[in-house]
Amino acid sequence: MRKNSFITLLIIVLGVCEASIMNAQTISPKLKWSERMAATVMLQHQESYMIDHATSPKWDYVHGLVLTAMEELNKKHPNPKYTEYIKSYVDKLIQNDGTIDSYKFDSYNIDMVVAGRLLFDIYGKTKEGKYLKALQTLRKQIEEQPRTPSGGFWHKKIYPNQMWLDGLYMGEPFYIQYTMTFENGKSLDDIAKQFELIQKNDRDPKTGLLYHAWDESKQMPWANKTTGTSPNFWSRSLGWYAMALVDVLDYMPKNHPKHKELVSYLNQLASALVPFQDESGLWYQVTDKGNQGGNYLEASGTAMFSYAFAKGANKGYLRKKYKKIAQKAFNGLTGNLVKIGSNGEVIITQACAVAGLGGNPYRDGSFEYYVNEKKKDNDPKATGPFILAALELNK
């Protein structure tokens, strides 16, 4: 009897332990959406370098986006797991001499700058020279980044004379934080100039929306021969631009003349986007063609707009009504595009995996191109902005 009782007790104890382990992997619905999404990311990608299903550590913009969102989350809901998750990514890539593994300076790819935002806080806390050296390397890239004749950063070396909306988010928030932290703000006018060029050359006067890209040389087959703009409005590219504005404004001094200018750009964009918001609260993949067959309500652009509108309203850059519009967008996401997994994971559906212009195979920027690019659940371009939007909305 004693032996049987011991075995029975052991089975019960093991069962309780197993249940505890399972519960540790279950995400509580009582958490805020921001925390649930962060927990999902960490559950699905046990190491931070694995974000976007990477099989080896690489310096990449999607890691920069998601981990920057988690950095913001950690400010409002401190958790050592967030700190460890963020730092582990940086420490996988930054070597003792400050070199960045997998990063290729000579590619002049502005996408590779944004992950550098993670280094400011870590360097500020540790004062370790390797992080400063990495920061300086990325600043050097900006210094040497090829420019269009008007002074705009090329998106990449392989895309000469092209400015993409994506690139404003990839480069300018890092650039302004660096110049305000280490250079007494000497480059503020240059940062504002990047937005000025886009506003002047890439904005459609009829809708107020901005095209995905602008080729100053007008040489690319996708470029309008008169204006140099690409053919369509892509919601995620507009989302990158909106996020760039609100994040850059964090560091642009209010008494600087370019501050008011950037705020005006944000207001123009917000005003232009509202008429194209679907009654569900969501925006379409091709922003202005909601009624055209094949178009779909897309998650990443919507999450980005929700974040930018909510932050803009919270900071006083936008009127209060935009907070309600942001809330409607966020509710549209959670009500229509979010599924809950068996362990409580937040799964965002209908997120465009990738889209670009030119390249090989060639991407022509047509309506058909954008709506036929593959979709991916919990694409990091959706999960990161979802966390940021949830934080601004206290969700």
XYZ file of C-alpha atoms in Angstrom:
395
model
C 0.000 0.000 0.000
C 2.792 2.378 0.885
C 4.520 1.718 -2.437
C 1.292 2.242 -4.341
C 0.573 5.400 -2.370
C 4.044 6.751 -3.182
C 3.586 6.005 -6.884
C 0.170 7.658 -6.817
C 1.604 10.714 -5.056
C 4.499 10.851 -7.537
C 2.084 10.765 -10.482
C 0.068 13.607 -8.928
C 3.203 15.678 -8.279
C 4.465 15.097 -11.816
C 1.041 16.034 -13.152
C 1.052 19.279 -11.171
C 4.571 20.079 -12.411
C 3.561 19.396 -16.002
C 0.497 21.593 -15.588
C 2.669 24.349 -14.145
C 4.995 24.141 -17.128
C 2.042 24.276 -19.518
C 0.586 27.228 -17.631
C 3.944 28.995 -17.862
C 3.606 28.708 -21.637
C 0.007 29.907 -21.649
C -0.586 33.601 -22.213
C -3.264 35.028 -19.971
C -6.122 36.901 -21.665
C -6.120 39.191 -18.620
C -2.891 40.814 -19.761
C -3.000 43.950 -21.847
C -2.810 43.459 -25.608
C 0.705 44.925 -25.631
C 1.932 42.355 -23.105
C 0.079 39.501 -24.792
C 1.696 40.332 -28.119
C 5.163 40.585 -26.570
C 4.629 37.269 -24.792
C 3.566 35.760 -28.115
C 6.718 36.961 -29.821
C 8.870 35.462 -27.059
C 6.894 32.205 -27.094
C 7.140 31.806 -30.856
C 10.787 32.913 -31.033
C 12.601 31.626 -27.967
C 15.683 33.683 -28.778
C 15.286 37.220 -30.020
C 17.472 36.684 -33.082
C 14.871 34.114 -34.234
C 12.264 36.829 -34.865
C 10.892 36.454 -38.400
C 11.963 32.797 -38.236
C 15.647 33.631 -38.680
C 17.812 30.525 -38.270
C 20.968 32.448 -37.393
C 21.644 35.895 -35.936
C 21.440 38.730 -38.467
C 21.348 42.511 -38.167
C 17.951 43.385 -39.589
C 15.261 46.028 -39.537
C 12.433 43.734 -38.414
C 14.349 42.875 -35.241
C 14.940 46.568 -34.709
C 11.226 47.308 -35.087
C 9.900 44.583 -32.790
C 12.558 45.032 -30.115
C 12.134 48.820 -30.137
C 8.444 48.173 -29.460
C 9.397 45.878 -26.591
C 11.759 48.540 -25.280
C 8.816 50.947 -25.146
C 6.710 48.273 -23.466
C 9.415 47.772 -20.851
C 9.259 51.480 -19.982
C 5.564 51.211 -19.105
C 5.466 47.646 -17.822
C 8.997 46.835 -16.587
C 9.922 43.183 -16.859
C 13.479 41.789 -16.752
C 12.454 39.274 -19.426
C 12.009 42.127 -21.907
C 15.380 43.633 -21.034
C 17.108 40.279 -21.404
C 15.332 39.500 -24.675
C 16.357 42.835 -26.220
C 19.960 42.748 -24.996
C 20.472 39.147 -26.064
C 19.823 40.176 -29.684
C 22.313 43.018 -29.529
C 24.936 40.841 -27.844
C 24.583 38.114 -30.469
C 25.504 40.637 -33.165
C 27.828 43.204 -31.572
C 31.355 41.842 -31.154
C 33.878 42.968 -28.535
C 35.561 45.288 -31.026
C 32.226 46.895 -31.915
C 31.819 45.265 -35.311
C 28.306 44.156 -36.234
C 27.998 40.588 -37.505
C 26.195 40.175 -40.853
C 26.134 43.957 -41.396
C 27.621 45.119 -44.704
C 28.620 48.768 -44.585
C 29.316 49.043 -48.307
C 25.776 48.012 -49.236
C 24.566 51.402 -47.989
C 21.241 49.803 -47.125
C 19.319 52.292 -44.997
C 17.170 49.429 -43.660
C 20.181 48.354 -41.608
C 20.320 51.561 -39.574
C 17.090 51.227 -37.597
C 18.209 48.368 -35.323
C 20.837 50.773 -34.018
C 18.102 52.440 -31.977
C 18.441 49.537 -29.543
C 22.009 50.570 -28.754
C 21.332 53.962 -27.193
C 19.730 52.631 -24.017
C 22.142 49.719 -23.666
C 25.171 51.959 -24.114
C 23.675 54.520 -21.734
C 23.362 51.886 -19.021
C 26.572 49.928 -19.584
C 28.943 52.544 -21.072
C 30.645 49.642 -22.855
C 32.765 50.856 -25.747
C 31.631 48.167 -28.174
C 28.101 49.593 -28.238
C 29.408 53.110 -28.868
C 31.603 51.811 -31.681
C 28.582 50.145 -33.314
C 26.588 53.365 -32.965
C 29.423 55.272 -34.607
C 29.579 52.780 -37.473
C 25.902 53.309 -38.259
C 26.339 57.067 -37.996
C 29.233 56.794 -40.443
C 26.949 54.969 -42.868
C 24.512 57.874 -42.739
C 27.385 60.298 -43.299
C 28.474 58.415 -46.410
C 25.052 57.257 -47.643
C 24.721 58.090 -51.364
C 22.260 60.902 -52.047
C 20.014 62.033 -54.855
C 20.973 65.302 -56.576
C 18.539 67.093 -54.218
C 20.159 65.574 -51.119
C 17.858 62.672 -50.278
C 19.272 59.372 -49.046
C 19.241 56.533 -51.555
C 17.263 53.618 -50.168
C 20.132 51.255 -50.991
C 23.237 51.322 -53.130
C 21.462 49.019 -55.592
C 18.559 51.514 -55.890
C 20.290 54.685 -57.138
C 18.522 58.038 -56.789
C 15.475 56.423 -55.156
C 13.833 57.504 -51.919
C 11.319 55.037 -50.482
C 8.874 55.965 -47.725
C 10.180 52.949 -45.803
C 13.595 54.585 -45.632
C 12.377 57.567 -43.624
C 11.588 55.223 -40.721
C 14.744 53.169 -41.246
C 17.107 56.121 -41.048
C 15.723 59.287 -39.495
C 14.700 58.205 -35.953
C 18.204 56.796 -35.393
C 19.817 59.804 -37.081
C 18.013 62.350 -34.915
C 18.558 60.454 -31.670
C 22.263 60.194 -32.483
C 22.691 63.849 -33.390
C 20.810 64.988 -30.279
C 22.735 62.571 -28.034
C 26.269 62.996 -29.353
C 26.361 66.016 -31.688
C 24.340 68.728 -29.987
C 21.714 68.458 -32.735
C 23.949 69.612 -35.579
C 22.078 67.582 -38.238
C 18.467 68.576 -37.499
C 18.077 70.507 -40.765
C 19.391 67.563 -42.777
C 16.923 65.225 -41.077
C 14.032 67.570 -41.816
C 15.232 67.856 -45.414
C 14.570 64.147 -45.991
C 10.900 64.695 -45.148
C 10.779 67.944 -47.133
C 11.963 66.181 -50.282
C 9.340 63.469 -49.914
C 6.571 66.001 -49.288
C 7.616 68.059 -52.283
C 8.169 65.255 -54.781
C 6.217 62.180 -53.666
C 2.869 63.573 -52.521
C -0.199 63.269 -54.721
C -1.966 66.662 -54.811
C -5.360 65.068 -55.424
C -5.556 62.599 -52.512
C -2.809 63.985 -50.277
C -1.347 60.483 -50.059
C 2.304 59.695 -50.750
C 3.452 57.125 -53.274
C 5.613 54.217 -52.173
C 8.741 55.720 -53.719
C 10.260 58.507 -55.779
C 13.032 58.150 -58.348
C 14.645 61.547 -58.806
C 16.358 60.364 -61.991
C 13.039 59.123 -63.437
C 15.002 56.236 -64.968
C 13.293 53.259 -63.317
C 10.625 51.544 -65.425
C 8.169 51.890 -62.523
C 8.739 55.653 -62.267
C 6.342 58.205 -63.712
C 8.300 59.911 -66.484
C 7.109 63.345 -65.366
C 7.123 63.105 -61.568
C 9.382 60.120 -60.855
C 6.831 58.607 -58.455
C 5.864 54.952 -58.276
C 2.364 54.005 -59.493
C 0.464 53.225 -56.287
C -0.143 53.992 -52.624
C 0.893 51.127 -50.347
C -0.492 51.342 -46.836
C 2.553 49.909 -45.092
C 4.889 52.379 -46.765
C 2.588 55.180 -45.622
C 2.676 53.581 -42.175
C 6.463 53.634 -42.130
C 6.334 57.319 -43.000
C 3.747 58.128 -40.326
C 5.770 56.288 -37.667
C 8.928 58.079 -38.807
C 7.265 61.436 -38.241
C 6.002 60.745 -34.726
C 9.267 59.105 -33.654
C 11.456 61.877 -35.071
C 9.296 64.468 -33.328
C 10.326 62.880 -30.003
C 13.758 64.433 -30.525
C 13.107 67.521 -32.660
C 13.207 70.492 -30.227
C 9.890 72.311 -30.070
C 11.607 75.653 -30.569
C 13.323 74.465 -33.750
C 11.651 75.851 -36.900
C 11.488 72.370 -38.454
C 9.338 71.073 -35.593
C 6.245 72.902 -36.802
C 6.990 71.780 -40.355
C 7.097 68.094 -39.398
C 3.904 68.433 -37.377
C 2.221 69.921 -40.449
C 3.320 66.914 -42.525
C 1.827 64.556 -39.945
C -1.449 66.460 -40.000
C -1.568 66.435 -43.792
C -0.987 62.702 -43.887
C -3.517 61.925 -41.165
C -6.149 64.031 -42.898
C -5.453 62.278 -46.207
C -5.680 58.780 -44.710
C -8.983 59.114 -42.862
C -11.233 59.084 -45.966
C -9.768 55.720 -46.947
C -10.341 54.016 -43.590
C -12.833 51.191 -44.004
C -15.920 51.117 -41.776
C -14.265 48.166 -40.001
C -11.526 50.545 -38.869
C -8.942 48.899 -41.131
C -7.094 50.139 -44.198
C -6.595 48.297 -47.483
C -3.295 46.979 -48.821
C -3.513 49.423 -51.753
C -4.772 52.379 -49.782
C -7.116 54.131 -52.206
C -8.515 51.145 -54.124
C -10.690 49.441 -51.547
C -13.373 48.551 -54.086
C -11.014 46.973 -56.596
C -11.073 43.194 -56.825
C -8.246 41.408 -55.049
C -7.520 44.201 -52.591
C -7.728 43.260 -48.916
C -7.815 44.819 -45.457
C -4.201 44.697 -44.294
C -2.870 44.430 -40.757
C 0.578 46.032 -40.700
C -0.389 49.336 -42.304
C -3.438 49.573 -40.057
C -1.342 48.917 -36.924
C 1.154 51.562 -37.992
C -1.567 54.152 -38.580
C -3.152 53.301 -35.234
C 0.174 53.877 -33.487
C 1.005 57.103 -35.310
C -2.474 58.598 -34.827
C -2.637 57.664 -31.141
C 0.868 58.905 -30.393
C 0.294 62.040 -32.447
C -2.857 62.812 -30.459
C -1.234 61.939 -27.120
C 1.669 64.275 -27.854
C -0.573 67.093 -29.037
C 0.583 67.025 -32.655
C -2.827 65.860 -33.864
C -6.332 66.789 -32.747
C -7.994 64.574 -30.165
C -10.313 63.035 -32.750
C -7.377 61.054 -34.111
C -7.150 59.129 -30.848
C -10.662 57.844 -31.530
C -9.706 56.994 -35.105
C -6.680 55.104 -33.773
C -8.924 53.243 -31.339
C -11.283 52.304 -34.161
C -8.330 50.965 -36.135
C -7.054 48.948 -33.178
C -10.524 47.545 -32.521
C -10.686 46.642 -36.199
C -7.486 44.657 -35.829
C -8.494 42.798 -32.672
C -12.056 42.258 -33.884
C -11.360 41.176 -37.440
C -7.743 40.161 -38.014
C -6.611 38.698 -34.678
C -7.013 35.046 -33.764
C -6.105 33.518 -30.397
C -3.973 30.373 -30.430
C -4.277 27.320 -28.220
C -1.787 28.741 -25.712
C -3.301 32.195 -25.733
C -1.015 33.508 -28.483
C -2.118 36.616 -30.347
C -2.052 35.798 -34.054
C -2.369 38.709 -36.466
C -3.599 37.614 -39.881
C -3.617 39.330 -43.289
C -0.236 40.977 -42.939
C 1.668 41.543 -46.148
C 4.997 39.730 -45.808
C 7.051 41.948 -48.101
C 6.755 44.416 -50.964
C 9.244 46.539 -52.844
C 10.108 48.006 -56.222
C 12.534 46.985 -58.936
C 15.005 44.257 -58.098
C 15.189 40.761 -59.520
C 12.612 39.341 -60.037
C 11.340 42.747 -61.078
C 8.589 44.409 -59.001
C 6.610 46.914 -61.057
C 4.566 48.594 -58.293
C 1.285 47.768 -60.005
C -1.965 47.156 -58.133
C -1.739 43.479 -59.098
C 1.769 43.256 -57.699
C 0.837 44.577 -54.256
C -2.303 42.503 -53.782
C -0.601 39.293 -54.870
C 2.443 39.454 -52.620
C 2.270 36.723 -49.974
C 0.730 37.275 -46.567
C 2.149 35.974 -43.296
C 0.581 35.544 -39.866
C 2.372 37.532 -37.144
C 4.712 39.175 -39.571
C 7.007 41.371 -37.445
C 5.977 44.447 -39.446
C 2.561 43.919 -37.851
C 3.485 42.651 -34.368
C 5.860 45.530 -33.562
C 3.432 48.333 -34.486
C 0.606 46.419 -32.766
C 2.552 46.602 -29.479
C 3.285 50.296 -30.021
C -0.353 51.086 -30.845
C -1.572 49.140 -27.819
C 0.790 51.100 -25.577
C -0.400 54.471 -26.881
C -4.009 53.379 -26.426
C -3.329 51.739 -23.031
C -4.647 48.457 -24.357
